[in-house]
Amino acid sequence: MLLLHGWMDTGTTFRLLAHALGAECHCLAPDWRGFGRSDRAPGGYWFADYLADLEALLDELAPDQAVTLVGHSMGGNVAGLYAGVRPQRVRRLVSIEGFGLAASDPREAPERYARWLESLRWPPRPRRFNDYAALAEHLLRRQPGLTRERAEALAHDWAYRSVDGVYLRGDSAHKRPNPVLYRLEEAMACWRRITAPVLWVYGANSAYVARLRALGDWAERTGCFRDFREASIPEAGHAVHYEQPQALARLIGPFLSAP
């Protein structure tokens, strides 16, 4: 089972979920390029590269068998696209709050390209925290479902100390605007090709899901899948996997063995 983290996150944030799933689940949680302890990409970051990285990883780890993909946010979006492009390589798919973005308007393209060009003029500045405690407080404000103990552990996993403070283990170049608009129709075309059973999981208090539902196309998105189920986890926001890892594991376990 591959656990695929989200944007500006690291594979270590799946630690609690991996423990909750138990020893019978062989979990691997890599860091995407430019995140965590993986190397940075000097040429910048393009979304399709994540699919290529995932394929290279599967070629090495499971060249002759289908695997279960569990992805959060960006990782869920990568996993969903890959499962449609390479349906024979995915046995089951769990997407945690990785259900795509709002459909883009092509008229936004000129301004988006302009913003991207402007961002190339100066190196992106990483966010600095005074210490790990300050980062833990930041996590608690963003994810109210976290306990302080979990926030402090995540802060140490997620960041490193430098001479002038604490910084996230992620390349700040990721924060540049993407010059390519999100194309929902392309994502849905990939989703329709998925043959694996799919489980969408979201936090009951997730602002991301609230915005997505307000778009009015939730049923159209979920209707893309041949074998689909969805589940909401109470007292969780966007970061379900480290806000409510035990509850998430109780959903994933039966899904893995379901017909």
Short mmCIF file of C-alpha atoms in Angstrom, two decimals:
data_model
loop_
_atom_site.label_atom_id
_atom_site.label_comp_id
_atom_site.label_asym_id
_atom_site.label_seq_id
_atom_site.Cartn_x
_atom_site.Cartn_y
_atom_site.Cartn_z
CA MET A 1 0.00 0.00 0.00
CA LEU A 2 1.40 3.38 -1.02
CA LEU A 3 0.45 6.41 1.09
CA LEU A 4 0.76 9.57 -1.00
CA HIS A 5 0.93 12.89 0.83
CA GLY A 6 -0.45 16.27 -0.11
CA TRP A 7 1.00 19.64 -1.10
CA MET A 8 3.60 21.09 1.30
CA ASP A 9 3.29 17.91 3.35
CA THR A 10 5.54 14.89 3.88
CA GLY A 11 5.15 11.13 3.98
CA THR A 12 5.79 11.15 7.73
CA THR A 13 2.35 12.66 8.32
CA PHE A 14 0.95 9.19 7.57
CA ARG A 15 2.76 7.70 10.58
CA LEU A 16 -0.35 7.66 12.79
CA LEU A 17 -2.51 6.10 10.06
CA ALA A 18 0.10 3.42 9.33
CA HIS A 19 0.19 2.48 13.02
CA ALA A 20 -3.62 2.41 13.17
CA LEU A 21 -3.82 0.12 10.12
CA GLY A 22 -1.62 -2.43 11.89
CA ALA A 23 1.19 -4.74 10.93
CA GLU A 24 -0.92 -6.66 8.39
CA CYS A 25 -0.78 -3.61 6.09
CA HIS A 26 2.60 -3.09 4.46
CA CYS A 27 2.64 0.70 4.09
CA LEU A 28 5.16 2.85 2.24
CA ALA A 29 4.89 6.65 2.44
CA PRO A 30 7.37 8.33 0.08
CA ASP A 31 8.08 12.05 -0.09
CA TRP A 32 7.18 13.58 -3.45
CA ARG A 33 9.94 15.39 -5.31
CA GLY A 34 10.82 18.65 -3.57
CA PHE A 35 9.01 17.69 -0.36
CA GLY A 36 10.28 16.20 2.88
CA ARG A 37 13.66 14.59 2.43
CA SER A 38 13.40 14.06 -1.34
CA ASP A 39 15.64 16.04 -3.67
CA ARG A 40 14.46 19.33 -5.09
CA ALA A 41 13.79 19.69 -8.80
CA PRO A 42 16.00 22.45 -10.24
CA GLY A 43 13.81 22.76 -13.33
CA GLY A 44 10.62 23.49 -11.41
CA TYR A 45 7.55 21.39 -10.73
CA TRP A 46 4.93 20.17 -13.21
CA PHE A 47 1.99 18.09 -12.10
CA ALA A 48 2.54 15.37 -14.69
CA ASP A 49 5.95 14.69 -13.13
CA TYR A 50 4.22 13.25 -10.07
CA LEU A 51 2.55 10.62 -12.24
CA ALA A 52 5.93 9.76 -13.75
CA ASP A 53 7.48 9.54 -10.27
CA LEU A 54 4.67 7.25 -9.11
CA GLU A 55 5.11 5.01 -12.14
CA ALA A 56 8.88 4.81 -11.58
CA LEU A 57 8.28 3.89 -7.94
CA LEU A 58 5.81 1.15 -8.88
CA ASP A 59 8.19 -0.16 -11.54
CA GLU A 60 10.74 -0.64 -8.78
CA LEU A 61 8.51 -1.88 -5.95
CA ALA A 62 5.69 -3.77 -7.68
CA PRO A 63 6.43 -4.28 -11.37
CA ASP A 64 4.12 -7.27 -11.75
CA GLN A 65 1.24 -6.62 -9.37
CA ALA A 66 -1.52 -4.10 -8.78
CA VAL A 67 -1.29 -2.04 -5.60
CA THR A 68 -3.55 -0.06 -3.30
CA LEU A 69 -3.08 3.70 -3.46
CA VAL A 70 -4.09 5.94 -0.56
CA GLY A 71 -3.67 9.63 -1.34
CA HIS A 72 -4.39 12.79 0.60
CA SER A 73 -5.28 16.06 -1.14
CA MET A 74 -2.68 16.51 -3.91
CA GLY A 75 -1.65 12.89 -3.41
CA GLY A 76 -5.27 11.83 -3.88
CA ASN A 77 -5.50 13.81 -7.09
CA VAL A 78 -2.29 12.23 -8.41
CA ALA A 79 -3.53 8.76 -7.44
CA GLY A 80 -6.91 9.35 -9.09
CA LEU A 81 -5.36 10.40 -12.38
CA TYR A 82 -2.84 7.56 -12.33
CA ALA A 83 -5.54 4.97 -11.59
CA GLY A 84 -7.31 6.06 -14.78
CA VAL A 85 -4.20 6.24 -16.92
CA ARG A 86 -2.83 2.91 -15.65
CA PRO A 87 -5.95 1.06 -14.43
CA GLN A 88 -4.24 -2.33 -14.51
CA ARG A 89 -1.71 -1.20 -11.90
CA VAL A 90 -4.17 -0.10 -9.19
CA ARG A 91 -6.06 -2.67 -7.11
CA ARG A 92 -7.93 -0.21 -4.89
CA LEU A 93 -7.96 3.55 -4.52
CA VAL A 94 -8.60 5.59 -1.38
CA SER A 95 -8.75 9.34 -1.98
CA ILE A 96 -8.75 11.48 1.16
CA GLU A 97 -9.95 14.96 0.25
CA GLY A 98 -8.39 14.66 -3.21
CA PHE A 99 -11.44 15.21 -5.37
CA GLY A 100 -10.15 17.80 -7.82
CA LEU A 101 -10.54 21.56 -7.95
CA ALA A 102 -13.11 23.94 -9.33
CA ALA A 103 -13.37 23.95 -13.11
CA SER A 104 -11.25 26.73 -14.59
CA ASP A 105 -12.29 29.42 -17.04
CA PRO A 106 -9.94 29.72 -20.05
CA ARG A 107 -10.31 33.50 -19.80
CA GLU A 108 -8.23 33.30 -16.61
CA ALA A 109 -5.19 32.07 -18.56
CA PRO A 110 -3.58 35.45 -19.43
CA GLU A 111 -3.61 36.63 -15.82
CA ARG A 112 -2.37 33.27 -14.57
CA TYR A 113 0.57 33.29 -16.98
CA ALA A 114 1.35 36.87 -15.97
CA ARG A 115 1.38 35.97 -12.27
CA TRP A 116 3.65 33.01 -12.98
CA LEU A 117 6.09 35.14 -14.98
CA GLU A 118 6.22 37.70 -12.19
CA SER A 119 6.92 34.97 -9.65
CA LEU A 120 10.04 33.95 -11.59
CA ARG A 121 11.68 37.33 -11.01
CA TRP A 122 12.48 36.61 -7.37
CA PRO A 123 13.35 33.43 -5.49
CA PRO A 124 10.42 32.25 -3.37
CA ARG A 125 10.89 32.91 0.34
CA PRO A 126 10.34 30.03 2.73
CA ARG A 127 8.18 30.64 5.76
CA ARG A 128 10.14 30.81 9.00
CA PHE A 129 8.89 29.81 12.44
CA ASN A 130 10.68 30.82 15.61
CA ASP A 131 10.77 27.24 16.89
CA TYR A 132 8.95 23.91 16.73
CA ALA A 133 6.42 25.13 19.30
CA ALA A 134 5.44 28.02 17.02
CA LEU A 135 4.93 25.61 14.12
CA ALA A 136 2.83 23.35 16.36
CA GLU A 137 0.63 26.34 17.25
CA HIS A 138 0.26 27.11 13.54
CA LEU A 139 -0.87 23.53 12.90
CA LEU A 140 -3.40 23.70 15.73
CA ARG A 141 -4.92 26.87 14.29
CA ARG A 142 -5.20 25.35 10.82
CA GLN A 143 -6.38 21.92 11.94
CA PRO A 144 -8.58 22.29 15.06
CA GLY A 145 -9.10 18.53 15.20
CA LEU A 146 -5.45 17.98 16.12
CA THR A 147 -4.34 17.31 19.66
CA ARG A 148 -1.39 19.30 20.95
CA GLU A 149 0.66 16.13 21.29
CA ARG A 150 0.09 15.26 17.62
CA ALA A 151 0.80 18.82 16.51
CA GLU A 152 4.13 18.83 18.33
CA ALA A 153 5.12 15.46 16.84
CA LEU A 154 4.14 16.61 13.34
CA ALA A 155 6.14 19.82 13.73
CA HIS A 156 9.31 17.83 14.36
CA ASP A 157 8.58 15.44 11.47
CA TRP A 158 7.61 18.19 9.08
CA ALA A 159 10.36 20.74 9.62
CA TYR A 160 14.05 21.24 10.30
CA ARG A 161 15.95 23.70 12.46
CA SER A 162 18.29 26.25 10.89
CA VAL A 163 20.43 28.95 12.49
CA ASP A 164 17.61 31.52 12.39
CA GLY A 165 14.56 29.36 13.06
CA VAL A 166 12.51 26.40 11.88
CA TYR A 167 11.51 25.76 8.26
CA LEU A 168 9.22 23.26 6.55
CA ARG A 169 10.88 20.43 4.62
CA GLY A 170 9.57 21.59 1.27
CA ASP A 171 10.92 23.55 -1.67
CA SER A 172 9.38 27.04 -1.62
CA ALA A 173 9.24 26.92 -5.43
CA HIS A 174 6.08 24.84 -4.98
CA LYS A 175 4.35 28.04 -3.89
CA ARG A 176 4.71 29.71 -7.25
CA PRO A 177 1.40 29.94 -9.14
CA ASN A 178 0.84 27.12 -11.59
CA PRO A 179 0.80 28.59 -15.10
CA VAL A 180 -1.45 25.75 -16.32
CA LEU A 181 -5.12 26.05 -15.44
CA TYR A 182 -6.84 23.08 -13.81
CA ARG A 183 -8.99 21.22 -16.32
CA LEU A 184 -11.77 19.33 -14.57
CA GLU A 185 -12.88 17.64 -17.80
CA GLU A 186 -9.45 16.02 -18.16
CA ALA A 187 -9.54 14.73 -14.60
CA MET A 188 -13.03 13.31 -15.09
CA ALA A 189 -11.97 11.60 -18.31
CA CYS A 190 -9.26 9.82 -16.32
CA TRP A 191 -11.63 8.94 -13.47
CA ARG A 192 -14.02 7.27 -15.92
CA ARG A 193 -11.28 4.82 -16.91
CA ILE A 194 -10.65 3.62 -13.35
CA THR A 195 -11.54 -0.05 -12.88
CA ALA A 196 -10.52 -0.36 -9.21
CA PRO A 197 -12.99 0.13 -6.36
CA VAL A 198 -12.79 3.72 -5.12
CA LEU A 199 -13.34 5.13 -1.63
CA TRP A 200 -13.61 8.90 -1.17
CA VAL A 201 -13.10 10.00 2.43
CA TYR A 202 -13.55 13.53 3.72
CA GLY A 203 -13.71 15.38 7.00
CA ALA A 204 -17.13 16.47 8.20
CA ASN A 205 -15.67 19.90 9.02
CA SER A 206 -13.62 20.27 5.85
CA ALA A 207 -13.72 23.73 4.30
CA TYR A 208 -12.34 22.25 1.07
CA VAL A 209 -15.28 19.84 0.74
CA ALA A 210 -17.76 22.59 1.65
CA ARG A 211 -16.40 24.72 -1.21
CA LEU A 212 -16.44 21.76 -3.59
CA ARG A 213 -20.04 20.84 -2.77
CA ALA A 214 -21.08 24.45 -3.29
CA LEU A 215 -20.00 24.18 -6.94
CA GLY A 216 -23.01 21.94 -7.61
CA ASP A 217 -21.16 19.21 -9.51
CA TRP A 218 -20.51 16.71 -6.69
CA ALA A 219 -22.84 14.09 -8.20
CA GLU A 220 -21.21 14.53 -11.61
CA ARG A 221 -17.77 13.95 -10.10
CA THR A 222 -18.76 10.89 -8.10
CA GLY A 223 -20.69 9.51 -11.07
CA CYS A 224 -17.44 9.07 -13.00
CA PHE A 225 -16.51 5.93 -11.05
CA ARG A 226 -17.74 2.40 -11.74
CA ASP A 227 -17.34 1.11 -8.18
CA PHE A 228 -17.64 4.05 -5.83
CA ARG A 229 -18.33 4.70 -2.17
CA GLU A 230 -17.84 7.76 0.01
CA ALA A 231 -17.59 8.32 3.75
CA SER A 232 -17.44 11.32 6.07
CA ILE A 233 -15.41 11.29 9.29
CA PRO A 234 -16.77 13.38 12.20
CA GLU A 235 -14.58 15.90 14.01
CA ALA A 236 -12.12 16.10 11.13
CA GLY A 237 -11.18 18.82 8.70
CA HIS A 238 -8.99 18.56 5.63
CA ALA A 239 -6.17 16.59 7.28
CA VAL A 240 -8.23 13.52 8.12
CA HIS A 241 -5.24 11.16 8.22
CA TYR A 242 -3.61 12.85 11.19
CA GLU A 243 -6.68 14.38 12.82
CA GLN A 244 -8.63 11.10 13.04
CA PRO A 245 -6.23 8.29 12.03
CA GLN A 246 -8.05 5.52 13.93
CA ALA A 247 -11.42 6.41 12.40
CA LEU A 248 -9.84 6.50 8.96
CA ALA A 249 -8.19 3.12 9.50
CA ARG A 250 -11.56 1.65 10.48
CA LEU A 251 -12.87 2.70 7.06
CA ILE A 252 -9.88 1.58 5.04
CA GLY A 253 -9.55 -1.86 6.64
CA PRO A 254 -12.97 -3.20 5.58
CA PHE A 255 -12.66 -1.48 2.19
CA LEU A 256 -9.50 -3.45 1.44
CA SER A 257 -11.28 -6.76 2.00
CA ALA A 258 -14.66 -5.84 0.52
CA PRO A 259 -15.74 -7.65 -2.67
#
